[in-house]
mmCIF file of C-alpha atoms and ligand atoms in Angstrom:
data_model
loop_
_atom_site.group_PDB
_atom_site.id
_atom_site.type_symbol
_atom_site.label_atom_id
_atom_site.label_comp_id
_atom_site.label_asym_id
_atom_site.label_seq_id
_atom_site.Cartn_x
_atom_site.Cartn_y
_atom_site.Cartn_z
ATOM 1 C CA MET A 28 -12.767 -17.950 3.884
ATOM 2 C CA HIS A 29 -12.567 -19.552 0.126
ATOM 3 C CA THR A 30 -12.791 -23.343 1.244
ATOM 4 C CA GLY A 31 -12.030 -24.363 -2.253
ATOM 5 C CA GLY A 32 -8.758 -22.470 -2.469
ATOM 6 C CA TYR A 33 -7.580 -20.543 -5.466
ATOM 7 C CA ASP A 34 -5.982 -21.586 -8.782
ATOM 8 C CA ILE A 35 -3.422 -18.799 -9.607
ATOM 9 C CA GLY A 36 -1.717 -18.371 -12.932
ATOM 10 C CA VAL A 37 1.841 -17.677 -12.770
ATOM 11 C CA VAL A 38 4.011 -16.068 -15.606
ATOM 12 C CA PRO A 39 7.674 -15.871 -14.335
ATOM 13 C CA GLY A 40 8.399 -13.759 -17.340
ATOM 14 C CA ASP A 41 11.981 -12.798 -18.554
ATOM 15 C CA GLY A 42 15.401 -11.566 -16.971
ATOM 16 C CA ILE A 43 14.742 -10.972 -13.322
ATOM 17 C CA GLY A 44 11.099 -12.103 -13.432
ATOM 18 C CA PRO A 45 11.490 -15.725 -12.507
ATOM 19 C CA GLU A 46 13.379 -14.951 -9.273
ATOM 20 C CA LEU A 47 10.971 -12.079 -7.982
ATOM 21 C CA VAL A 48 8.140 -14.379 -8.957
ATOM 22 C CA GLY A 49 9.753 -17.193 -6.807
ATOM 23 C CA SER A 50 10.060 -15.072 -3.984
ATOM 24 C CA ALA A 51 6.436 -13.661 -4.059
ATOM 25 C CA GLN A 52 5.040 -16.949 -4.329
ATOM 26 C CA GLU A 53 6.860 -18.222 -1.270
ATOM 27 C CA VAL A 54 5.813 -15.201 0.695
ATOM 28 C CA LEU A 55 2.053 -15.736 -0.406
ATOM 29 C CA THR A 56 2.129 -19.371 0.420
ATOM 30 C CA ALA A 57 3.486 -18.432 3.921
ATOM 31 C CA ALA A 58 1.225 -15.581 4.624
ATOM 32 C CA ALA A 59 -1.948 -17.554 3.369
ATOM 33 C CA GLY A 60 -0.797 -20.512 5.990
ATOM 34 C CA ASP A 61 -3.207 -23.401 6.257
ATOM 35 C CA GLY A 62 -6.163 -21.442 5.970
ATOM 36 C CA VAL A 63 -6.083 -20.550 2.719
ATOM 37 C CA GLU A 64 -4.953 -22.826 -0.215
ATOM 38 C CA VAL A 65 -3.240 -21.400 -3.072
ATOM 39 C CA ARG A 66 -2.477 -23.409 -6.226
ATOM 40 C CA PHE A 67 0.126 -22.266 -8.779
ATOM 41 C CA HIS A 68 -0.074 -23.055 -12.379
ATOM 42 C CA VAL A 69 3.138 -21.844 -14.174
ATOM 43 C CA GLU A 70 2.479 -20.530 -17.459
ATOM 44 C CA ASP A 71 5.051 -19.880 -20.599
ATOM 45 C CA ALA A 72 4.613 -16.376 -21.868
ATOM 46 C CA GLY A 73 6.785 -13.200 -22.481
ATOM 47 C CA ALA A 74 9.895 -12.392 -24.594
ATOM 48 C CA ASP A 75 11.754 -15.785 -24.227
ATOM 49 C CA THR A 76 8.564 -17.450 -25.555
ATOM 50 C CA TYR A 77 8.048 -15.133 -28.288
ATOM 51 C CA ARG A 78 11.814 -15.905 -29.433
ATOM 52 C CA ARG A 79 11.212 -19.524 -29.142
ATOM 53 C CA THR A 80 7.848 -19.779 -30.479
ATOM 54 C CA GLY A 81 6.971 -16.724 -32.461
ATOM 55 C CA THR A 82 4.353 -15.554 -30.343
ATOM 56 C CA ALA A 83 4.495 -14.022 -26.612
ATOM 57 C CA CYS A 84 1.410 -16.191 -25.451
ATOM 58 C CA SER A 85 -0.271 -19.066 -27.406
ATOM 59 C CA ASP A 86 -3.965 -18.804 -27.603
ATOM 60 C CA GLU A 87 -4.098 -21.995 -25.312
ATOM 61 C CA THR A 88 -1.859 -20.335 -22.877
ATOM 62 C CA PHE A 89 -4.459 -17.258 -22.775
ATOM 63 C CA ASP A 90 -7.369 -19.304 -22.427
ATOM 64 C CA ARG A 91 -5.867 -21.121 -19.349
ATOM 65 C CA LEU A 92 -4.937 -17.755 -18.037
ATOM 66 C CA ARG A 93 -8.375 -16.233 -18.504
ATOM 67 C CA SER A 94 -9.699 -19.487 -16.517
ATOM 68 C CA TYR A 95 -7.460 -18.953 -13.248
ATOM 69 C CA ASP A 96 -8.852 -16.806 -10.158
ATOM 70 C CA GLY A 97 -6.215 -14.359 -10.363
ATOM 71 C CA ILE A 98 -2.670 -14.070 -12.077
ATOM 72 C CA LEU A 99 0.733 -13.209 -10.651
ATOM 73 C CA LYS A 100 2.999 -12.025 -13.494
ATOM 74 C CA GLY A 101 6.610 -11.073 -13.430
ATOM 75 C CA PRO A 102 8.187 -8.664 -15.823
ATOM 76 C CA VAL A 103 8.936 -9.559 -19.385
ATOM 77 C CA GLY A 104 10.944 -8.402 -22.255
ATOM 78 C CA LEU A 105 14.544 -8.941 -23.585
ATOM 79 C CA PRO A 106 16.878 -6.761 -25.540
ATOM 80 C CA GLY A 107 17.297 -7.868 -29.017
ATOM 81 C CA VAL A 108 13.591 -9.488 -28.844
ATOM 82 C CA ARG A 109 12.030 -7.218 -31.318
ATOM 83 C CA ARG A 110 9.069 -7.240 -34.086
ATOM 84 C CA PRO A 111 9.852 -6.193 -37.322
ATOM 85 C CA ASP A 112 8.394 -2.778 -36.795
ATOM 86 C CA GLY A 113 11.337 -2.168 -34.131
ATOM 87 C CA THR A 114 8.779 -2.372 -31.171
ATOM 88 C CA GLU A 115 9.546 -4.967 -28.572
ATOM 89 C CA GLY A 116 8.583 -8.555 -29.155
ATOM 90 C CA GLY A 117 7.464 -10.431 -25.949
ATOM 91 C CA LEU A 118 5.233 -7.705 -24.252
ATOM 92 C CA LEU A 119 2.330 -8.849 -22.771
ATOM 93 C CA GLY A 120 0.546 -5.660 -21.972
ATOM 94 C CA GLY A 121 -1.491 -5.194 -25.154
ATOM 95 C CA LEU A 122 -2.463 -8.720 -25.082
ATOM 96 C CA LEU A 123 -3.490 -9.313 -21.601
ATOM 97 C CA ARG A 124 -4.660 -5.800 -20.570
ATOM 98 C CA GLY A 125 -6.830 -5.689 -23.755
ATOM 99 C CA GLY A 126 -7.750 -9.380 -23.927
ATOM 100 C CA LEU A 127 -8.834 -9.785 -20.309
ATOM 101 C CA ASP A 128 -10.288 -6.165 -20.288
ATOM 102 C CA THR A 129 -8.291 -4.937 -17.329
ATOM 103 C CA TYR A 130 -9.389 -1.354 -17.712
ATOM 104 C CA VAL A 131 -7.797 -0.212 -14.504
ATOM 105 C CA ASN A 132 -3.928 -0.260 -13.851
ATOM 106 C CA GLU A 133 -4.050 0.573 -9.928
ATOM 107 C CA ARG A 134 -0.410 1.541 -9.052
ATOM 108 C CA PRO A 135 -0.097 2.172 -5.012
ATOM 109 C CA ILE A 136 2.659 4.465 -4.330
ATOM 110 C CA SER A 137 3.739 4.273 -0.644
ATOM 111 C CA LEU A 138 6.800 5.464 1.076
ATOM 112 C CA LEU A 139 7.669 2.585 3.609
ATOM 113 C CA PRO A 140 9.230 3.603 7.067
ATOM 114 C CA GLY A 141 12.938 3.083 6.828
ATOM 115 C CA VAL A 142 13.073 3.760 3.148
ATOM 116 C CA ASP A 143 15.551 6.249 1.913
ATOM 117 C CA GLY A 144 13.624 8.175 -0.849
ATOM 118 C CA PRO A 145 15.334 11.047 -2.697
ATOM 119 C CA LEU A 146 13.035 13.985 -1.276
ATOM 120 C CA ARG A 147 14.249 16.033 1.323
ATOM 121 C CA GLY A 148 12.523 16.025 4.814
ATOM 122 C CA GLU A 149 10.134 13.760 6.433
ATOM 123 C CA ARG A 150 7.702 12.793 3.634
ATOM 124 C CA ARG A 151 4.381 10.974 4.031
ATOM 125 C CA ILE A 152 3.661 9.569 0.655
ATOM 126 C CA ASP A 153 0.741 7.521 0.089
ATOM 127 C CA HIS A 154 -1.605 7.696 -3.056
ATOM 128 C CA VAL A 155 -2.610 5.561 -5.881
ATOM 129 C CA ILE A 156 -2.172 6.045 -9.435
ATOM 130 C CA VAL A 157 -5.238 4.765 -11.446
ATOM 131 C CA ARG A 158 -3.913 4.444 -14.903
ATOM 132 C CA GLU A 159 -6.620 3.788 -17.818
ATOM 133 C CA ASN A 160 -5.295 0.456 -19.145
ATOM 134 C CA THR A 161 -7.380 -0.448 -22.421
ATOM 135 C CA GLU A 162 -7.632 2.925 -24.435
ATOM 136 C CA GLY A 163 -5.755 5.877 -24.715
ATOM 137 C CA LEU A 164 -2.496 6.212 -26.812
ATOM 138 C CA TYR A 165 -1.485 2.721 -25.967
ATOM 139 C CA LEU A 166 -4.537 1.297 -28.004
ATOM 140 C CA ALA A 167 -2.059 1.711 -30.811
ATOM 141 C CA ARG A 168 0.145 -0.842 -29.679
ATOM 142 C CA GLY A 169 1.149 -2.406 -32.800
ATOM 143 C CA LEU A 170 -1.024 -1.051 -34.735
ATOM 144 C CA GLY A 171 0.219 2.363 -35.836
ATOM 145 C CA VAL A 172 0.747 3.103 -39.597
ATOM 146 C CA GLY A 173 3.501 4.859 -41.405
ATOM 147 C CA ASN A 174 6.152 4.758 -44.096
ATOM 148 C CA GLU A 175 9.679 5.833 -44.058
ATOM 149 C CA ARG A 176 8.813 9.673 -44.044
ATOM 150 C CA ALA A 177 6.007 9.583 -41.454
ATOM 151 C CA VAL A 178 4.474 7.647 -38.824
ATOM 152 C CA VAL A 179 1.191 7.870 -36.707
ATOM 153 C CA ASP A 180 -0.076 6.467 -33.637
ATOM 154 C CA GLN A 181 -3.467 7.421 -32.826
ATOM 155 C CA LEU A 182 -4.973 8.125 -29.008
ATOM 156 C CA LEU A 183 -8.503 6.809 -28.427
ATOM 157 C CA MET A 184 -10.773 7.805 -25.818
ATOM 158 C CA THR A 185 -14.288 6.512 -25.709
ATOM 159 C CA ARG A 186 -16.871 7.584 -22.966
ATOM 160 C CA GLU A 187 -17.642 4.275 -21.690
ATOM 161 C CA GLY A 188 -13.853 3.715 -21.195
ATOM 162 C CA VAL A 189 -13.498 6.895 -19.424
ATOM 163 C CA GLU A 190 -16.599 6.495 -17.195
ATOM 164 C CA ARG A 191 -15.603 3.066 -15.840
ATOM 165 C CA VAL A 192 -11.980 4.048 -14.897
ATOM 166 C CA VAL A 193 -13.166 7.481 -13.278
ATOM 167 C CA ARG A 194 -15.542 5.639 -11.360
ATOM 168 C CA TYR A 195 -13.071 3.227 -10.336
ATOM 169 C CA ALA A 196 -10.896 6.076 -8.803
ATOM 170 C CA PHE A 197 -13.875 7.677 -6.812
ATOM 171 C CA GLU A 198 -14.867 4.208 -5.435
ATOM 172 C CA LEU A 199 -11.142 3.587 -4.393
ATOM 173 C CA ALA A 200 -10.772 7.165 -2.649
ATOM 174 C CA ARG A 201 -14.049 6.268 -0.634
ATOM 175 C CA ARG A 202 -12.434 3.285 0.838
ATOM 176 C CA ARG A 203 -8.978 5.117 1.487
ATOM 177 C CA PRO A 204 -8.050 7.145 4.417
ATOM 178 C CA GLY A 205 -7.402 10.175 2.243
ATOM 179 C CA ALA A 206 -4.421 12.334 1.276
ATOM 180 C CA PRO A 207 -1.472 12.180 3.826
ATOM 181 C CA ALA A 208 -1.453 15.904 3.853
ATOM 182 C CA ASP A 209 -4.904 16.640 4.970
ATOM 183 C CA GLY A 210 -6.866 13.372 5.415
ATOM 184 C CA VAL A 211 -9.338 14.644 2.538
ATOM 185 C CA HIS A 212 -10.562 11.775 0.150
ATOM 186 C CA ARG A 213 -9.494 13.334 -3.128
ATOM 187 C CA VAL A 214 -9.351 12.130 -6.846
ATOM 188 C CA THR A 215 -7.010 14.295 -9.139
ATOM 189 C CA CYS A 216 -7.775 14.280 -12.858
ATOM 190 C CA VAL A 217 -4.873 14.420 -14.810
ATOM 191 C CA ASP A 218 -4.779 15.281 -18.381
ATOM 192 C CA LYS A 219 -3.892 17.841 -20.920
ATOM 193 C CA ALA A 220 -7.297 19.231 -21.568
ATOM 194 C CA ASN A 221 -5.730 22.653 -22.348
ATOM 195 C CA VAL A 222 -4.096 21.154 -25.487
ATOM 196 C CA LEU A 223 -5.972 18.053 -26.835
ATOM 197 C CA ARG A 224 -9.486 17.731 -27.465
ATOM 198 C CA SER A 225 -9.237 13.907 -26.205
ATOM 199 C CA PHE A 226 -8.123 14.943 -22.802
ATOM 200 C CA ALA A 227 -10.946 17.979 -22.764
ATOM 201 C CA PHE A 228 -13.357 14.820 -23.284
ATOM 202 C CA PHE A 229 -11.568 12.764 -20.431
ATOM 203 C CA ARG A 230 -11.872 15.970 -18.066
ATOM 204 C CA ARG A 231 -15.633 16.576 -18.869
ATOM 205 C CA ILE A 232 -16.737 13.050 -18.397
ATOM 206 C CA PHE A 233 -14.476 13.137 -15.050
ATOM 207 C CA ASP A 234 -16.461 16.383 -13.867
ATOM 208 C CA GLU A 235 -19.637 14.373 -14.573
ATOM 209 C CA ILE A 236 -18.893 11.269 -12.631
ATOM 210 C CA ALA A 237 -17.394 13.799 -9.752
ATOM 211 C CA GLU A 238 -20.815 14.920 -9.270
ATOM 212 C CA GLU A 239 -21.823 11.317 -8.059
ATOM 213 C CA TYR A 240 -19.290 11.720 -5.280
ATOM 214 C CA PRO A 241 -19.832 14.657 -3.170
ATOM 215 C CA ASP A 242 -17.883 13.040 -0.454
ATOM 216 C CA VAL A 243 -14.866 13.083 -2.219
ATOM 217 C CA GLN A 244 -13.013 16.133 -3.342
ATOM 218 C CA THR A 245 -12.181 16.511 -7.053
ATOM 219 C CA ASP A 246 -8.934 18.093 -8.257
ATOM 220 C CA HIS A 247 -7.394 18.817 -11.325
ATOM 221 C CA ARG A 248 -3.613 19.155 -12.707
ATOM 222 C CA TYR A 249 -2.375 19.105 -16.077
ATOM 223 C CA ALA A 250 -0.253 16.251 -16.810
ATOM 224 C CA ASP A 251 3.035 18.325 -16.681
ATOM 225 C CA ALA A 252 1.987 20.036 -13.535
ATOM 226 C CA ALA A 253 1.199 16.917 -11.948
ATOM 227 C CA GLY A 254 4.680 15.615 -12.681
ATOM 228 C CA HIS A 255 5.923 18.448 -10.908
ATOM 229 C CA ASP A 256 3.773 18.378 -7.924
ATOM 230 C CA LEU A 257 4.328 14.599 -7.350
ATOM 231 C CA VAL A 258 7.779 15.189 -6.597
ATOM 232 C CA VAL A 259 7.429 18.541 -4.838
ATOM 233 C CA ASP A 260 4.117 18.091 -2.967
ATOM 234 C CA PRO A 261 3.238 14.411 -2.920
ATOM 235 C CA GLU A 262 1.416 14.435 0.460
ATOM 236 C CA HIS A 263 -1.305 16.224 -1.426
ATOM 237 C CA PHE A 264 -2.201 13.294 -3.352
ATOM 238 C CA ASP A 265 -4.800 10.406 -2.641
ATOM 239 C CA VAL A 266 -5.924 8.800 -5.771
ATOM 240 C CA LEU A 267 -4.919 10.247 -9.183
ATOM 241 C CA VAL A 268 -6.694 9.106 -12.481
ATOM 242 C CA MET A 269 -5.335 9.569 -15.903
ATOM 243 C CA GLU A 270 -4.756 8.118 -19.620
ATOM 244 C CA ASN A 271 -2.831 4.985 -20.306
ATOM 245 C CA PHE A 272 0.574 6.700 -21.771
ATOM 246 C CA LEU A 273 0.298 9.597 -18.910
ATOM 247 C CA GLY A 274 0.213 6.832 -16.451
ATOM 248 C CA ASP A 275 2.938 4.760 -17.832
ATOM 249 C CA ILE A 276 5.188 7.780 -17.542
ATOM 250 C CA LEU A 277 3.867 9.544 -14.247
ATOM 251 C CA SER A 278 3.839 6.240 -12.277
ATOM 252 C CA ASP A 279 7.495 5.943 -12.867
ATOM 253 C CA VAL A 280 8.050 9.482 -11.618
ATOM 254 C CA ALA A 281 6.002 8.792 -8.626
ATOM 255 C CA ALA A 282 7.933 5.454 -7.934
ATOM 256 C CA ALA A 283 11.125 7.670 -7.875
ATOM 257 C CA THR A 284 9.743 9.311 -4.938
ATOM 258 C CA VAL A 285 9.179 6.313 -2.760
ATOM 259 C CA GLY A 286 12.637 4.404 -3.446
ATOM 260 C CA GLY A 287 12.383 3.365 -7.067
ATOM 261 C CA LEU A 288 10.437 1.128 -9.511
ATOM 262 C CA GLY A 289 11.382 -1.948 -7.302
ATOM 263 C CA MET A 290 9.210 -0.812 -4.610
ATOM 264 C CA CYS A 291 6.138 -0.519 -6.722
ATOM 265 C CA PRO A 292 3.293 -3.112 -7.514
ATOM 266 C CA GLY A 293 0.518 -2.669 -10.121
ATOM 267 C CA GLY A 294 -2.736 -4.578 -10.476
ATOM 268 C CA ASN A 295 -4.514 -4.733 -13.821
ATOM 269 C CA ILE A 296 -8.191 -4.813 -12.935
ATOM 270 C CA GLY A 297 -11.362 -5.719 -14.845
ATOM 271 C CA ASP A 298 -14.848 -6.782 -14.078
ATOM 272 C CA ALA A 299 -13.877 -10.499 -14.833
ATOM 273 C CA HIS A 300 -10.052 -10.911 -14.701
ATOM 274 C CA ALA A 301 -7.202 -9.537 -12.921
ATOM 275 C CA TYR A 302 -3.542 -9.764 -12.912
ATOM 276 C CA PHE A 303 -0.835 -8.323 -10.728
ATOM 277 C CA GLU A 304 2.726 -7.494 -11.549
ATOM 278 C CA PRO A 305 5.603 -5.045 -10.670
ATOM 279 C CA ILE A 306 5.722 -1.869 -12.646
ATOM 280 C CA HIS A 307 9.000 -2.279 -13.757
ATOM 281 C CA GLY A 308 10.912 -4.049 -16.524
ATOM 282 C CA SER A 309 12.908 -7.495 -16.473
ATOM 283 C CA ALA A 310 16.362 -5.962 -15.828
ATOM 284 C CA PRO A 311 18.261 -8.915 -17.883
ATOM 285 C CA ALA A 312 21.514 -7.411 -17.068
ATOM 286 C CA ILE A 313 21.173 -8.341 -13.222
ATOM 287 C CA ALA A 314 19.039 -11.564 -13.834
ATOM 288 C CA GLY A 315 20.099 -14.570 -11.842
ATOM 289 C CA ARG A 316 22.537 -12.906 -9.564
ATOM 290 C CA ASP A 317 20.511 -12.307 -6.598
ATOM 291 C CA LEU A 318 20.543 -8.549 -7.265
ATOM 292 C CA ALA A 319 17.063 -7.747 -7.879
ATOM 293 C CA ASN A 320 14.489 -6.264 -5.532
ATOM 294 C CA PRO A 321 11.601 -8.606 -5.105
ATOM 295 C CA VAL A 322 9.302 -5.847 -3.063
ATOM 296 C CA SER A 323 7.428 -4.946 -6.079
ATOM 297 C CA GLN A 324 6.556 -8.621 -6.900
ATOM 298 C CA ILE A 325 5.888 -9.193 -3.148
ATOM 299 C CA LEU A 326 3.303 -6.335 -2.935
ATOM 300 C CA ALA A 327 1.847 -7.579 -6.234
ATOM 301 C CA ALA A 328 1.170 -10.692 -4.434
ATOM 302 C CA ALA A 329 -0.409 -8.952 -1.566
ATOM 303 C CA MET A 330 -2.600 -7.025 -4.132
ATOM 304 C CA LEU A 331 -3.584 -10.407 -5.690
ATOM 305 C CA ALA A 332 -4.504 -11.527 -2.316
ATOM 306 C CA ASP A 333 -6.805 -8.518 -1.787
ATOM 307 C CA HIS A 334 -8.371 -9.198 -4.959
ATOM 308 C CA LEU A 335 -9.258 -12.735 -4.299
ATOM 309 C CA GLY A 336 -11.369 -11.578 -1.320
ATOM 310 C CA GLU A 337 -8.452 -12.524 1.171
ATOM 311 C CA ARG A 338 -7.695 -9.057 2.697
ATOM 312 C CA PRO A 339 -6.188 -10.314 5.813
ATOM 313 C CA VAL A 340 -3.570 -12.159 3.967
ATOM 314 C CA GLY A 341 -2.718 -9.241 1.791
ATOM 315 C CA ASP A 342 -2.534 -6.904 4.786
ATOM 316 C CA ARG A 343 -0.368 -9.695 6.503
ATOM 317 C CA ILE A 344 2.239 -9.375 3.531
ATOM 318 C CA ARG A 345 2.343 -5.530 3.440
ATOM 319 C CA ALA A 346 2.674 -5.420 7.123
ATOM 320 C CA ALA A 347 5.535 -7.864 7.009
ATOM 321 C CA VAL A 348 7.452 -5.663 4.220
ATOM 322 C CA ARG A 349 6.969 -2.801 6.343
ATOM 323 C CA THR A 350 8.329 -4.553 9.355
ATOM 324 C CA GLY A 351 11.386 -5.730 7.414
ATOM 325 C CA PHE A 352 12.441 -2.393 6.456
ATOM 326 C CA ALA A 353 11.696 -0.955 9.877
ATOM 327 C CA ARG A 354 13.597 -3.317 11.672
ATOM 328 C CA GLY A 355 16.368 -2.638 8.983
ATOM 329 C CA ASP A 356 16.625 -6.327 7.759
ATOM 330 C CA ILE A 357 15.795 -4.791 4.283
ATOM 331 C CA VAL A 358 17.686 -2.131 2.925
ATOM 332 C CA ILE A 359 17.679 -1.078 -0.755
ATOM 333 C CA LEU A 360 21.161 0.354 -1.891
ATOM 334 C CA PRO A 361 21.295 3.441 -4.103
ATOM 335 C CA SER A 362 21.886 0.886 -7.097
ATOM 336 C CA GLY A 363 18.355 -0.343 -6.444
ATOM 337 C CA SER A 364 19.438 -3.900 -5.213
ATOM 338 C CA PRO A 365 18.600 -5.275 -1.650
ATOM 339 C CA LYS A 366 21.834 -4.880 0.564
ATOM 340 C CA ASP A 367 22.050 -8.844 1.196
ATOM 341 C CA GLY A 368 20.314 -9.823 -1.647
ATOM 342 C CA THR A 369 17.052 -10.993 -3.088
ATOM 343 C CA ASP A 370 16.756 -14.085 -1.231
ATOM 344 C CA ALA A 371 17.522 -12.230 2.067
ATOM 345 C CA VAL A 372 14.443 -10.159 1.262
ATOM 346 C CA THR A 373 12.331 -13.153 1.139
ATOM 347 C CA ARG A 374 13.577 -14.429 4.350
ATOM 348 C CA ALA A 375 13.353 -11.278 5.886
ATOM 349 C CA VAL A 376 9.691 -10.770 4.769
ATOM 350 C CA ILE A 377 8.922 -14.498 5.799
ATOM 351 C CA GLY A 378 10.527 -13.849 9.151
ATOM 352 C CA ALA A 379 8.516 -10.731 9.808
ATOM 353 C CA LEU A 380 5.292 -12.731 8.948
ATOM 354 C CA GLU A 381 6.096 -15.442 11.270
ATOM 355 C CA SER A 382 6.851 -12.972 14.171
HETATM 356 C C1 LIG B 426 4.289 -0.725 -17.541
HETATM 357 C C2 LIG B 426 5.271 -0.845 -18.786
HETATM 358 C C3 LIG B 426 4.768 -1.462 -19.965
HETATM 359 C C4 LIG B 426 3.797 -0.371 -20.640
HETATM 360 C C5 LIG B 426 5.652 -1.676 -21.030
HETATM 361 C C6 LIG B 426 6.597 -2.787 -20.686
HETATM 362 C C7 LIG B 426 4.919 -2.154 -22.209
HETATM 363 O O1 LIG B 426 6.202 0.230 -18.801
HETATM 364 O O2 LIG B 426 3.611 -1.677 -17.260
HETATM 365 O O3 LIG B 426 4.381 0.500 -17.206
HETATM 366 O O4 LIG B 426 4.151 0.460 -21.250
HETATM 367 O O5 LIG B 426 2.599 -0.318 -20.297
HETATM 368 MG MG1 LIG B 427 5.906 1.526 -17.703
#
């Protein structure tokens, strides 16, 4: 146990963010119990901040975020809050992912018992998408050049950037139980090496690093085929590693197979800093109406606990969420909203923690 406790930066975010983050804070506090002290420090960042102050995150806020033991972040973004070039104002991905050098975006995709996914039959879905988080196409965030007739955004890959994210994927595969279909520890490299030189480079480096991990099976998929197989044969996958933009798209595809974006947390993880958030947006249309599914944010808090070295706390949260679904206390409607509302999910998870 970490006797000094933890200082956690909290970015409630926009839209449904504050209610989700409130739910996750309550669950984390309850799961940590008396043994682990968690102190929350609320910080102002996101689209509403951009609208009020002209910047999504001030330098002072960023410096404080850097200083915490970990960060719990809600979704950000509001319709109509746009930069002059038409892209969203108030997004924090470029700023925090690049600024904190969180080069891994770890997105676990798990079908929980009792959750009605859209795929037919008894499915066992449990894999992790490892999305490169600091380069690739999204390095061009806010930097594209163009005029009224043409615009270009560039995709960049560096050897160091690819090596470190691929290594992370192999290390993760070593710790996991393997693919649901066959128990094989497997890392799938997802790319378009057949079309673009940058992806051929990604694959070549992947194959080099793979040689350091003879105990983990290596596997390749072109990104389009990966999208197909994530839907048709998700049991095959254990860990998948890919470029930033591909990971953004395919993690939403994979999320659909396990009951939707509201079920899926993500960790932005680097060697010195990490922050945890849902993989979805801020859904302003349903904000403040007790309609949002807080599971993604609660599971993000579990990942934060793991990251702090408090794995038992993370395990308790995940077990409580599973119990809530298995008991039928948590039911997500086809609309994506919990049957009895956001707060009822929080109560169900806390109730399951205590049982
Ligand atoms: C995600 C989100 C962000 C991204 C958006 C909101 C900028 O879609 O984390 O997947 O593209 O990275
Ligand atoms: Mg996304």
